[in-house]
PDB file of C-alpha atoms and ligand atoms in Angstrom:
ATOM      1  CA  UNK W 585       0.000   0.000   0.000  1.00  0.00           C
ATOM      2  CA  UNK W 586       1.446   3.432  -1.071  1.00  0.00           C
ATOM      3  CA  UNK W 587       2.243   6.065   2.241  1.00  0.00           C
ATOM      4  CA  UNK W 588      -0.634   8.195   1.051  1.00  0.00           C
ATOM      5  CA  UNK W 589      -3.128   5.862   0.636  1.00  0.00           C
ATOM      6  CA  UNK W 590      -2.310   4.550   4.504  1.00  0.00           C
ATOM      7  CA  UNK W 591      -2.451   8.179   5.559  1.00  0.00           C
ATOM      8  CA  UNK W 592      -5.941   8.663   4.176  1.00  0.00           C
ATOM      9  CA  UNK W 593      -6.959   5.063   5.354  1.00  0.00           C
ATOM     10  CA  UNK W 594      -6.394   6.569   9.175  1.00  0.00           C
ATOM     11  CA  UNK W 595      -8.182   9.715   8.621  1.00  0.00           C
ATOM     12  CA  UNK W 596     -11.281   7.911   7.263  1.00  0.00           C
ATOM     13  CA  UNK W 597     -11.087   5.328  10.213  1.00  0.00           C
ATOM     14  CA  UNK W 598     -10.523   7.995  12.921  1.00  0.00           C
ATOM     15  CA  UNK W 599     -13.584  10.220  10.893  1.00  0.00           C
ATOM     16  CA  UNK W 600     -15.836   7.072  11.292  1.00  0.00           C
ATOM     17  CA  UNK W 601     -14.666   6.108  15.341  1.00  0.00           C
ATOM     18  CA  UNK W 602     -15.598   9.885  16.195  1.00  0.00           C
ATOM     19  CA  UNK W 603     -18.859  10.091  14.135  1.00  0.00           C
ATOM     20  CA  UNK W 604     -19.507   6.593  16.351  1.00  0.00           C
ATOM     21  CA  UNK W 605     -18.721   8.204  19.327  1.00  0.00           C
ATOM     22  CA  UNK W 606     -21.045  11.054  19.349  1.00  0.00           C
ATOM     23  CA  UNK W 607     -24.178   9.153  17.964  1.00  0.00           C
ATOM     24  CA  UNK W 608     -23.236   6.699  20.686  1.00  0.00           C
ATOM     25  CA  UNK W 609     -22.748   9.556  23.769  1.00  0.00           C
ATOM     26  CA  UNK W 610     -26.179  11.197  22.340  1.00  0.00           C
ATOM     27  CA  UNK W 611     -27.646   8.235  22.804  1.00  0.00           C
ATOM     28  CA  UNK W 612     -29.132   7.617  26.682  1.00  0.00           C
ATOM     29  CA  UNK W 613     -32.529   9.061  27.310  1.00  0.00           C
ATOM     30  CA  UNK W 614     -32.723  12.800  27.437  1.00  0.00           C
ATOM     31  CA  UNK W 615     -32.489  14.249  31.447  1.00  0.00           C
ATOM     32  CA  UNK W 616     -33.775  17.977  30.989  1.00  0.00           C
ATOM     33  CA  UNK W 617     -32.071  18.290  34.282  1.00  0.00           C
ATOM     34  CA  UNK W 618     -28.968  18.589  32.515  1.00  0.00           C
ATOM     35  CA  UNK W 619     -30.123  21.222  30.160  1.00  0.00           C
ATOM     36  CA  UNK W 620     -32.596  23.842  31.978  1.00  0.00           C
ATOM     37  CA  UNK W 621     -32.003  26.867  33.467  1.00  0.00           C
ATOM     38  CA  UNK W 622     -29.968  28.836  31.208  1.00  0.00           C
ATOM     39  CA  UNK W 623     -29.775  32.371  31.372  1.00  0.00           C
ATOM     40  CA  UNK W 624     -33.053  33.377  29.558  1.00  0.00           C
ATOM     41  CA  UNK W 625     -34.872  30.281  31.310  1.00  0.00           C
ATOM     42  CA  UNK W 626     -37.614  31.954  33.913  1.00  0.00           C
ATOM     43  CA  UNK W 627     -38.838  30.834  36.861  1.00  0.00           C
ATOM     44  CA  UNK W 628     -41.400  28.770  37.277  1.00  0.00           C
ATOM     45  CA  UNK W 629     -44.574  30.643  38.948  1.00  0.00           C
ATOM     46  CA  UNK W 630     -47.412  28.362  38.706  1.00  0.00           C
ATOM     47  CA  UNK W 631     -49.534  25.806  40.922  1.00  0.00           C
ATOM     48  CA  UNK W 632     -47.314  22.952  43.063  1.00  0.00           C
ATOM     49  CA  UNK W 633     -47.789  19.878  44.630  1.00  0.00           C
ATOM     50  CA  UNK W 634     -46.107  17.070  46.644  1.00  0.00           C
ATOM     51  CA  UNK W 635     -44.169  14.148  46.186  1.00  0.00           C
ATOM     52  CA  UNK W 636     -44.204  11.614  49.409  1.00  0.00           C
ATOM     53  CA  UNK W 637     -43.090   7.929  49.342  1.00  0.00           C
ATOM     54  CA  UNK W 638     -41.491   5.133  51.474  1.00  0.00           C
ATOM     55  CA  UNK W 639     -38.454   3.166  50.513  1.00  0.00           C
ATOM     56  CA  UNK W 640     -38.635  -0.805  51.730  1.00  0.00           C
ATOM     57  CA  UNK W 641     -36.232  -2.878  51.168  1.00  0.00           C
ATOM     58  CA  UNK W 642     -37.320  -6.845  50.327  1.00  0.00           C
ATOM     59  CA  UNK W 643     -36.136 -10.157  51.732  1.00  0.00           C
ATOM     60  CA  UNK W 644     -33.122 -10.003  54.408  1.00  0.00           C
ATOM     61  CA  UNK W 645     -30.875  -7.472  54.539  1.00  0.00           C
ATOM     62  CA  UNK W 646     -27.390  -7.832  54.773  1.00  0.00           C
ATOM     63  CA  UNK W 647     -25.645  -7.173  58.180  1.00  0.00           C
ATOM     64  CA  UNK W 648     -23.253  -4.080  58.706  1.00  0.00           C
ATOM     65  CA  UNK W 649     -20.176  -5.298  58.541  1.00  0.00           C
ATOM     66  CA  UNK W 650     -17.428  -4.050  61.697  1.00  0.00           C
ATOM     67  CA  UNK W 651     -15.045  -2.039  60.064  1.00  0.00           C
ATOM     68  CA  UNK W 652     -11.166  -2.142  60.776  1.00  0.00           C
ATOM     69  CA  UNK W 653     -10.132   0.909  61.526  1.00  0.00           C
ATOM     70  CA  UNK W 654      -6.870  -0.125  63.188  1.00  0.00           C
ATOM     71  CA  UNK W 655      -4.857   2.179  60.630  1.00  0.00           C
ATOM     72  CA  UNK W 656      -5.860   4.767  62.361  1.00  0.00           C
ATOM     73  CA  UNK W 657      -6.605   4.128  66.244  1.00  0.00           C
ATOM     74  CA  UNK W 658      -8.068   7.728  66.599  1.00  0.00           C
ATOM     75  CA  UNK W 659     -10.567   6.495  64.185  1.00  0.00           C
ATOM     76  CA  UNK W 660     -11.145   3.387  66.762  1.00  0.00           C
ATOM     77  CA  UNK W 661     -11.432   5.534  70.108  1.00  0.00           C
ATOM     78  CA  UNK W 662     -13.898   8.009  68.652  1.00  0.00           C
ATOM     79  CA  UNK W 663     -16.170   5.259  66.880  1.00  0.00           C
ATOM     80  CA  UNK W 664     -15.904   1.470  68.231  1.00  0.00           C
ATOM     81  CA  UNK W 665     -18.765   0.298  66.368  1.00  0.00           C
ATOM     82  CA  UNK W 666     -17.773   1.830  62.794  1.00  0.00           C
ATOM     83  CA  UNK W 667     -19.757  -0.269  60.517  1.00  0.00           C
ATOM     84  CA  UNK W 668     -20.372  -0.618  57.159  1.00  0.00           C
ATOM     85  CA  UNK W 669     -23.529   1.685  56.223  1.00  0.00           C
ATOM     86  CA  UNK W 670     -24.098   1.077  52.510  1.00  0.00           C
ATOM     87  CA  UNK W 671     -27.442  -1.022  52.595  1.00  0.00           C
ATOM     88  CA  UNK W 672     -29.251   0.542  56.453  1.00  0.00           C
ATOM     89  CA  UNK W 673     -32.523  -1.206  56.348  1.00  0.00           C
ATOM     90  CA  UNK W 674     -34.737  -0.709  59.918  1.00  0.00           C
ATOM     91  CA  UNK W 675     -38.424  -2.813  59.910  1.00  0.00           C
ATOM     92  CA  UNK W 676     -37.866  -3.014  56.415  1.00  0.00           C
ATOM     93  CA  UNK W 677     -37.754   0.231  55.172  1.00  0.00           C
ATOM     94  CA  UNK W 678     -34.677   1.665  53.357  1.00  0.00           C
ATOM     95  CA  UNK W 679     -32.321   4.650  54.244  1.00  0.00           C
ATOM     96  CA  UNK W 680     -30.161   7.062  52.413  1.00  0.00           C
ATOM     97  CA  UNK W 681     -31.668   6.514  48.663  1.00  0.00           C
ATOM     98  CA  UNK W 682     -31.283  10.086  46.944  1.00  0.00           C
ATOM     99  CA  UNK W 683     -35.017  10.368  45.610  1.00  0.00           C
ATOM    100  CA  UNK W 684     -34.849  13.322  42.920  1.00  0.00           C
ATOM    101  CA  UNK W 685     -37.782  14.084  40.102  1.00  0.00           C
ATOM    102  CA  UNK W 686     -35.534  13.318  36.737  1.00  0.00           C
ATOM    103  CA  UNK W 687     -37.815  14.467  33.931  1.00  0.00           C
ATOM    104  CA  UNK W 688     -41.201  15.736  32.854  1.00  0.00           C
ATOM    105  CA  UNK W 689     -43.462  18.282  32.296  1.00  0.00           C
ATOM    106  CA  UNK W 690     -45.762  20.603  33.996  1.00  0.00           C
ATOM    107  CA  UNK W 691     -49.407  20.539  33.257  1.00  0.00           C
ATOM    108  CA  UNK W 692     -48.897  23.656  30.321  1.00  0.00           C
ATOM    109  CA  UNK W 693     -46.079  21.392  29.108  1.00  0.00           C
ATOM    110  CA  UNK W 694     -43.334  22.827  29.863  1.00  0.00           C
ATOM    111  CA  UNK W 695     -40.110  20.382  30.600  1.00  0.00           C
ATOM    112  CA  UNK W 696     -39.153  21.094  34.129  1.00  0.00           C
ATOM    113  CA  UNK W 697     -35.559  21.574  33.881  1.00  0.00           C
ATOM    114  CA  UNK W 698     -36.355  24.644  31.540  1.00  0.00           C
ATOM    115  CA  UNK W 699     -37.331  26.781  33.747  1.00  0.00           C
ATOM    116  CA  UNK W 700     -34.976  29.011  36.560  1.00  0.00           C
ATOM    117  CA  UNK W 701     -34.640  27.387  39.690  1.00  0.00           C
ATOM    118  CA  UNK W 702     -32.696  29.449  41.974  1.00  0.00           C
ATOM    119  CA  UNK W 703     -29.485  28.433  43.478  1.00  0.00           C
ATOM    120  CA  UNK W 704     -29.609  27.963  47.640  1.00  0.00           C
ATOM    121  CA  UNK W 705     -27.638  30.743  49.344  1.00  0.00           C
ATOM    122  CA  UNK W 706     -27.388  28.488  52.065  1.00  0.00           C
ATOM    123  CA  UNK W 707     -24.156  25.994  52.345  1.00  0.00           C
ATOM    124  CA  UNK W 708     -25.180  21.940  52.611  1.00  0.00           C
ATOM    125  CA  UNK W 709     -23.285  21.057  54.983  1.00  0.00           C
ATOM    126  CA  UNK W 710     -21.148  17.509  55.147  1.00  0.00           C
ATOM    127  CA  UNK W 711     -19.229  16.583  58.279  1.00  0.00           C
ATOM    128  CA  UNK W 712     -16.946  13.953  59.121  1.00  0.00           C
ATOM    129  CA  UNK W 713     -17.885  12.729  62.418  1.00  0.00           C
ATOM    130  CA  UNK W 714     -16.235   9.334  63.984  1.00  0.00           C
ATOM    131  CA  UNK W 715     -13.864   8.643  60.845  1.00  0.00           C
ATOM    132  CA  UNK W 716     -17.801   8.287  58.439  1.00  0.00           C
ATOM    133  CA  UNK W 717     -19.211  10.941  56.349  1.00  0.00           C
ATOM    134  CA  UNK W 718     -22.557  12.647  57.664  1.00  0.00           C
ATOM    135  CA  UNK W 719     -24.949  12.757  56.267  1.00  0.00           C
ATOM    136  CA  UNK W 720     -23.726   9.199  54.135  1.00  0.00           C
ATOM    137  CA  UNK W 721     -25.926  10.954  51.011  1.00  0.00           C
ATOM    138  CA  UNK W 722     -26.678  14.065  50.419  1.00  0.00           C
ATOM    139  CA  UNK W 723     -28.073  16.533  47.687  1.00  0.00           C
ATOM    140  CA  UNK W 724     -27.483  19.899  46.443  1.00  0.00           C
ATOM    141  CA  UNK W 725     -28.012  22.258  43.520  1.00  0.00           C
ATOM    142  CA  UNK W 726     -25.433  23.186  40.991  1.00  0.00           C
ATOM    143  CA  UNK W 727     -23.449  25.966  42.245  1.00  0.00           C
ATOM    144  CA  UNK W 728     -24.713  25.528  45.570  1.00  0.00           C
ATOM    145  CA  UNK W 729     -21.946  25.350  48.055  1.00  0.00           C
ATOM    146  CA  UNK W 730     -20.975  22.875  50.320  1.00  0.00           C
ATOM    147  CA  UNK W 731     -19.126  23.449  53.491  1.00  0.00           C
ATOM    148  CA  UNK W 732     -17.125  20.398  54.378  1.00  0.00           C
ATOM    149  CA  UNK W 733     -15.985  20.201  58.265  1.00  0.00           C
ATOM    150  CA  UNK W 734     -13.682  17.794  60.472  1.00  0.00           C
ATOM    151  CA  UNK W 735     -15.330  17.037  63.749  1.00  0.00           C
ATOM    152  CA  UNK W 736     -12.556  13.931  65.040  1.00  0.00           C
ATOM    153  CA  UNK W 737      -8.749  14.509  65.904  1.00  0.00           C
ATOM    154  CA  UNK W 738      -7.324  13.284  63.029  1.00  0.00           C
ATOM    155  CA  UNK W 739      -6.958  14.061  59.347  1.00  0.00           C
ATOM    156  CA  UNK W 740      -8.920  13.367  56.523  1.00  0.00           C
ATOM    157  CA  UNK W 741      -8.989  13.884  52.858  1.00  0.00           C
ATOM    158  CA  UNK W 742     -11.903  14.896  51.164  1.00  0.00           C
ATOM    159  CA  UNK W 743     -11.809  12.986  47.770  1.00  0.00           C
ATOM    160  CA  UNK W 744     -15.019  13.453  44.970  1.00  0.00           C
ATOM    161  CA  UNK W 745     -14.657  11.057  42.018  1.00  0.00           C
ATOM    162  CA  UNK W 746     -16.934  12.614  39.709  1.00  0.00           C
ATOM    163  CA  UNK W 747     -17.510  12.211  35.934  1.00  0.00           C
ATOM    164  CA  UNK W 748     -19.240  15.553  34.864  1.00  0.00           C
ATOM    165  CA  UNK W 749     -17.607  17.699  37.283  1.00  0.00           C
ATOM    166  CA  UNK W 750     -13.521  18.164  38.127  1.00  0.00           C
ATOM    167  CA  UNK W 751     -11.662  15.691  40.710  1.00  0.00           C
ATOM    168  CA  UNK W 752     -10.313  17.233  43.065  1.00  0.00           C
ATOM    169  CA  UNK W 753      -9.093  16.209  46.973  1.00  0.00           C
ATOM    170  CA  UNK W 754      -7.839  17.887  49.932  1.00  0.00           C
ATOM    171  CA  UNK W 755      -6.450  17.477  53.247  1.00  0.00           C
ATOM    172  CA  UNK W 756      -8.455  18.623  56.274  1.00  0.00           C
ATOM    173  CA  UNK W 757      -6.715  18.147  59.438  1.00  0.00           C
ATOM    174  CA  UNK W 758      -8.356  18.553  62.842  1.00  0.00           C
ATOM    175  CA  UNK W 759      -9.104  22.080  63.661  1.00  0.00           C
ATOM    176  CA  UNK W 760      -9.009  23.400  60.302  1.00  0.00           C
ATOM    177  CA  UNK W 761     -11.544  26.154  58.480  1.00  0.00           C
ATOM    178  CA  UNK W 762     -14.374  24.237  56.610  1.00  0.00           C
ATOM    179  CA  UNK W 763     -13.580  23.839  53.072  1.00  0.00           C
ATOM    180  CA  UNK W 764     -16.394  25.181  50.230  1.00  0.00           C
ATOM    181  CA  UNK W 765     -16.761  23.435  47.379  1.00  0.00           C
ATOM    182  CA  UNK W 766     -19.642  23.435  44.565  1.00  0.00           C
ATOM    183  CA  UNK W 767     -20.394  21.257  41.688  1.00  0.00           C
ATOM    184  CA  UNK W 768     -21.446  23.096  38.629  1.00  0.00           C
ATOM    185  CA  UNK W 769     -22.902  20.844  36.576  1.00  0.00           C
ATOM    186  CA  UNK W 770     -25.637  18.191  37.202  1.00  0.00           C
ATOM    187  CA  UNK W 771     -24.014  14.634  38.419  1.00  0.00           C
ATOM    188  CA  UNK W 772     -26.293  11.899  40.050  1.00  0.00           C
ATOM    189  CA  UNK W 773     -24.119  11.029  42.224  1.00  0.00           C
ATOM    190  CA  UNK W 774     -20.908  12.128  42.703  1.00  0.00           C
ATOM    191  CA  UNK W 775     -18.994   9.464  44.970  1.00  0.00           C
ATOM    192  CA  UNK W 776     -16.899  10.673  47.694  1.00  0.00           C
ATOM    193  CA  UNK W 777     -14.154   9.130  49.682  1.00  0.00           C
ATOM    194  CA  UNK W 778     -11.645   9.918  52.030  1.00  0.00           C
ATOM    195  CA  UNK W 779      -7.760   9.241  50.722  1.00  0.00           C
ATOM    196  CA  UNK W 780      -7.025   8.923  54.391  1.00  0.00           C
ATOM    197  CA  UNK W 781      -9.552   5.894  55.700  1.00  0.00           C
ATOM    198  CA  UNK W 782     -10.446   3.714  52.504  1.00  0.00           C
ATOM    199  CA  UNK W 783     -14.117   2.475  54.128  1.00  0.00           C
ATOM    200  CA  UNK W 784     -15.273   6.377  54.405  1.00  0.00           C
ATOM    201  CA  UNK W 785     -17.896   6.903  51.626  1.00  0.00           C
ATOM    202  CA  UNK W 786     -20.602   9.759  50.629  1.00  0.00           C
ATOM    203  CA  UNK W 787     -22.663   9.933  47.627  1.00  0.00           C
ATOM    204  CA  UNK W 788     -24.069  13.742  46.378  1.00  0.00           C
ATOM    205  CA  UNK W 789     -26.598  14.303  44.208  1.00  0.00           C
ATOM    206  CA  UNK W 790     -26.093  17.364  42.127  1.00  0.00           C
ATOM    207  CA  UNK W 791     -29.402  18.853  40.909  1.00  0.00           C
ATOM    208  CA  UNK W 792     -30.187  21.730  38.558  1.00  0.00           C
ATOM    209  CA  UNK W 793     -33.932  21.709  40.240  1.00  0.00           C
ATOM    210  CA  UNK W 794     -34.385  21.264  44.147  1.00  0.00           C
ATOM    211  CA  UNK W 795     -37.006  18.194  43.587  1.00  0.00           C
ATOM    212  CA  UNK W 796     -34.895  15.929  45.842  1.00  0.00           C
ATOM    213  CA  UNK W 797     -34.470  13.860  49.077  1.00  0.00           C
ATOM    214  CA  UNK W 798     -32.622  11.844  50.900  1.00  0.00           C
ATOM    215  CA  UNK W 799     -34.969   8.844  52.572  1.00  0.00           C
ATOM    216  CA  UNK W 800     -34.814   8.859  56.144  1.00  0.00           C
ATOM    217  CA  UNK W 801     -34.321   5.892  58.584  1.00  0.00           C
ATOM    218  CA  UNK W 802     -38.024   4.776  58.260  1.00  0.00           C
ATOM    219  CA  UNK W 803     -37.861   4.918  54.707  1.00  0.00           C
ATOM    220  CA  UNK W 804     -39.502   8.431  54.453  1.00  0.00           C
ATOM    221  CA  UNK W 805     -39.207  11.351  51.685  1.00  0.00           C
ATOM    222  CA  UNK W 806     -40.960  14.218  51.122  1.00  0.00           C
ATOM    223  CA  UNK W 807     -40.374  16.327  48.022  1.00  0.00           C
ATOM    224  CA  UNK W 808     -42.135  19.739  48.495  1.00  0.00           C
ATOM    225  CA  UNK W 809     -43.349  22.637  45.918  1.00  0.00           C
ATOM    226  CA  UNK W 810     -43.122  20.323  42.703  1.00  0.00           C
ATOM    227  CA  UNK W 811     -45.003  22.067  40.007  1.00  0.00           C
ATOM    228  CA  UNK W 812     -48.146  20.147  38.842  1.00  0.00           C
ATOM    229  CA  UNK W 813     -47.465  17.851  36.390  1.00  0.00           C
ATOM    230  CA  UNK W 814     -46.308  14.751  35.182  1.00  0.00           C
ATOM    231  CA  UNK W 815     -42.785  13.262  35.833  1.00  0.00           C
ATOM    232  CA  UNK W 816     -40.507   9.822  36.483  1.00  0.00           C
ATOM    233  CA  UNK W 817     -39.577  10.057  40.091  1.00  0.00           C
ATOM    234  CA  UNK W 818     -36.422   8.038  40.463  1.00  0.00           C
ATOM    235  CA  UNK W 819     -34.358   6.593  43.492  1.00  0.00           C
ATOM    236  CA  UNK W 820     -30.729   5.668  43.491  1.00  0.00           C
ATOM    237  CA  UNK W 821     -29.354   3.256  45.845  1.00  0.00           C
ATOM    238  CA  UNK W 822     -25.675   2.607  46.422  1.00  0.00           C
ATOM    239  CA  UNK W 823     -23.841  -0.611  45.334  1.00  0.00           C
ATOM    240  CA  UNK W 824     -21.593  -2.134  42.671  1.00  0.00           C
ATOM    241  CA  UNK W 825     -19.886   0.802  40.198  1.00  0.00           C
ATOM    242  CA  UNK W 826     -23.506   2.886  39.669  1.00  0.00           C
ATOM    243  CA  UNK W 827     -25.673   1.628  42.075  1.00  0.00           C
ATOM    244  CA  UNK W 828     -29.548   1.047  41.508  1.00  0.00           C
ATOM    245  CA  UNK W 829     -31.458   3.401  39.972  1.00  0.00           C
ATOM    246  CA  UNK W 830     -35.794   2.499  40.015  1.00  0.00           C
ATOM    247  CA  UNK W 831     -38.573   4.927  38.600  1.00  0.00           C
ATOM    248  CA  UNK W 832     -41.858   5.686  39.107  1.00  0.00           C
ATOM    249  CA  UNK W 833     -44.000   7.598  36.912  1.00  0.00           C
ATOM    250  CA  UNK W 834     -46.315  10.224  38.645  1.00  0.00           C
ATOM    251  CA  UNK W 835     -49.220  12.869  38.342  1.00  0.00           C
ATOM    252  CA  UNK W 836     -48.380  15.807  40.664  1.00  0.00           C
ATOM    253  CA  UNK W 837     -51.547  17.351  41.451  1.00  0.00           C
ATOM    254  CA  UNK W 838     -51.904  21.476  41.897  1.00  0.00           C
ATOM    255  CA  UNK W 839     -51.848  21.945  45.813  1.00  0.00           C
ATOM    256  CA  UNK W 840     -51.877  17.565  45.976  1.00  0.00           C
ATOM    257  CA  UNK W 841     -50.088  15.121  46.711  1.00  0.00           C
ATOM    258  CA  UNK W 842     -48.551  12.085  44.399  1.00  0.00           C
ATOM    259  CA  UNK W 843     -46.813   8.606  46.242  1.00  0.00           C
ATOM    260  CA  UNK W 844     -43.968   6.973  45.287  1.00  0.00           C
ATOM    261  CA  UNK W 845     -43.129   4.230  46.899  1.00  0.00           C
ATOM    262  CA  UNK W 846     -39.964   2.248  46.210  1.00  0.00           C
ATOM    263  CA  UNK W 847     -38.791  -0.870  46.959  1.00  0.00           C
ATOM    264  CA  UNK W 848     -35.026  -2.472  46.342  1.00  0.00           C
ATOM    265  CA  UNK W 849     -34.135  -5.802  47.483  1.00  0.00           C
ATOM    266  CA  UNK W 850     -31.575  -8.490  48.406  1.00  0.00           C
ATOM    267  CA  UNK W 851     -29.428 -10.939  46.001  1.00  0.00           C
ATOM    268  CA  UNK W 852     -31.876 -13.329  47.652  1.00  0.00           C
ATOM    269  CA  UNK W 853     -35.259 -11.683  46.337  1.00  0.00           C
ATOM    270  CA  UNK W 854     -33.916 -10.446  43.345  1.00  0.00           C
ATOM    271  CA  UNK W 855     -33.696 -14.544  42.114  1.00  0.00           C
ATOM    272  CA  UNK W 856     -37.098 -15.538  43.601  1.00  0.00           C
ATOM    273  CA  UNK W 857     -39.010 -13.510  41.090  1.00  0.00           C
ATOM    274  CA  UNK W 858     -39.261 -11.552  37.866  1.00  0.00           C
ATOM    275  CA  UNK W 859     -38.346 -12.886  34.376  1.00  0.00           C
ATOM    276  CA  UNK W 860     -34.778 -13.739  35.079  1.00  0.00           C
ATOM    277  CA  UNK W 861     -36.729 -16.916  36.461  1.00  0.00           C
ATOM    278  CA  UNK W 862     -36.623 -18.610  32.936  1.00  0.00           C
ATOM    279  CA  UNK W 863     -33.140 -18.612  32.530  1.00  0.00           C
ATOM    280  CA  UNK W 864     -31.274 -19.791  34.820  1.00  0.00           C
ATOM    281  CA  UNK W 865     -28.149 -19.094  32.652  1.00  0.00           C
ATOM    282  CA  UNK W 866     -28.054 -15.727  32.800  1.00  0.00           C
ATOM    283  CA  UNK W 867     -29.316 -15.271  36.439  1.00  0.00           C
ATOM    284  CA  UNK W 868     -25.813 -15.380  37.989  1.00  0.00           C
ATOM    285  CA  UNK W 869     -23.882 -12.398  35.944  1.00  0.00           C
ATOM    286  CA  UNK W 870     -27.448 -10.512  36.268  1.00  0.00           C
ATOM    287  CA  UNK W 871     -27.316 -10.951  40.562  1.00  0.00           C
ATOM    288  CA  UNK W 872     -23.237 -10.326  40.361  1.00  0.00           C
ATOM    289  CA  UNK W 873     -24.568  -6.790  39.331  1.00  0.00           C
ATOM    290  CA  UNK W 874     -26.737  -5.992  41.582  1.00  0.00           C
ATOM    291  CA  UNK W 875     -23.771  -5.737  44.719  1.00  0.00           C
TER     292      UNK W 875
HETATM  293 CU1   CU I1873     -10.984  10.172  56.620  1.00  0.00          CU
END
């Protein structure tokens, strides 16, 4: 083959790969969370609603798990009982699932990320309390800050792994200012650890509206001032490299209330039911996912 035609060979190869890659990245389902509120977006003024819901979780739960935290015996003497906390289930009901409205419309049919939702002036704050993250999941706006404290007698280091916003990680030793940080573009979640203590974990949920929650220890979220309409309600639960994401479609009514209730399960429910049930086969790689 002559130089020239090898040289052109490339360029038509690489042309094709990147005319792949964008139809491929365009591809996933359009979030208008990730496109609203731009400068000459206004805000939304008309009749709201609620939405409520209860998280359970199905069959047995696993057990929190004792952590060793002998690499750092500060860690140890603050917290004794440092457990794992990435499935809490209490009577059945689930905690920390981030619970935000992804898409949909209001009743005049407007796409709810388009309009402005203002940006908190108030700081989320996240704390590091007994060598854990509190709260374990949180959410915020874009631009919103967060002020990030140390509360225990040792160091940490603050560590976000996002994929839409810029890593970053810093120190924090005991005693020092709080550190303010903001994400500016929308990221459910952004996982957090600490360079310093390898189990310490937080999840936030970066939101361009304020239609989210965090479900409590019995399972509970409320979602207030959701404009009437129609929308998928979705709930992310950690676990394996993106977690579990579930939605629910719902009818916000003006000055109502829609439900949403949730429910994740076990390895152990997930094979008693549901399709997977007909082939055995593929059952295995399917519940290796799920963790
Ligand atoms: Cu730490």
């Amino acid at each position: 083959m002559k130089k020239q035609t090898k040289v052109w060979l490339v360029v038509a190869i690489a042309l094709s790969l990147g005319a792949l890659g964008s139809a491929c990245s365009k591809a996933p389902v359009e979030d208008t969370n990730k496109n609203g509120g731009s400068d000459t977006a206004v805000a939304y003024s008309g009749p709201t609603g609620t939405v409520t819901g209860v998280v359970s979780f199905n069959g047995t739960a696993p057990a929190p798990k004792k952590i060793d935290s002998s690499a750092d015996p500060v860690c140890g003497q603050k917290n004794p009982n440092l457990e794992t906390e990435d499935t809490v289930v209490k009577d059945g009901k689930l905690a920390n699932v981030f619970v935000y409205i992804k898409d949909g419309t209001t009743t005049d049919g407007k796409k709810v990320g388009d309009f402005k939702w203002d940006t908190p002036t108030t700081a989320a704050q996240l704390d590091q309390n007994g060598c854990h993250y509190r709260p374990h999941v949180l959410g915020v706006q874009t631009n919103q800050k967060i002020s990030i404290t140390n509360s225990d007698p040792t160091t940490h280091n603050i560590h976000p792994t996002p994929k839409q916003n810029p890593e970053w990680n810093q120190s924090q030793p005991n005693g020092a200012a709080p550190i303010e940080k903001s994400f500016a573009r929308y990221e459910v979640l952004v996982p957090v650890k600490c360079n310093q203590h390898p189990w310490m974990k937080s999840y936030i949920g970066v939101m361009k509206t304020p239609f989210f929650a965090v479900s409590a220890e019995n399972g509970s979220f409320t979602i207030k001032g959701v404009p009437a309409g129609q929308y998928t309600v979705a709930a992310w639960h950690e676990g394996g490299a993106e977690g579990t994401t579930k939605t629910i479609q719902v009818t916000v009514p003006a000055n109502g209330s829609a439900t949403a209730d949730f429910a994740f399960e076990g390895a152990a429910a997930a094979s008693n039911h549901g399709g997977l049930q007909m082939l055995p086969a593929i059952e295995f790689p399917m519940l290796g996912r799920k963790h």
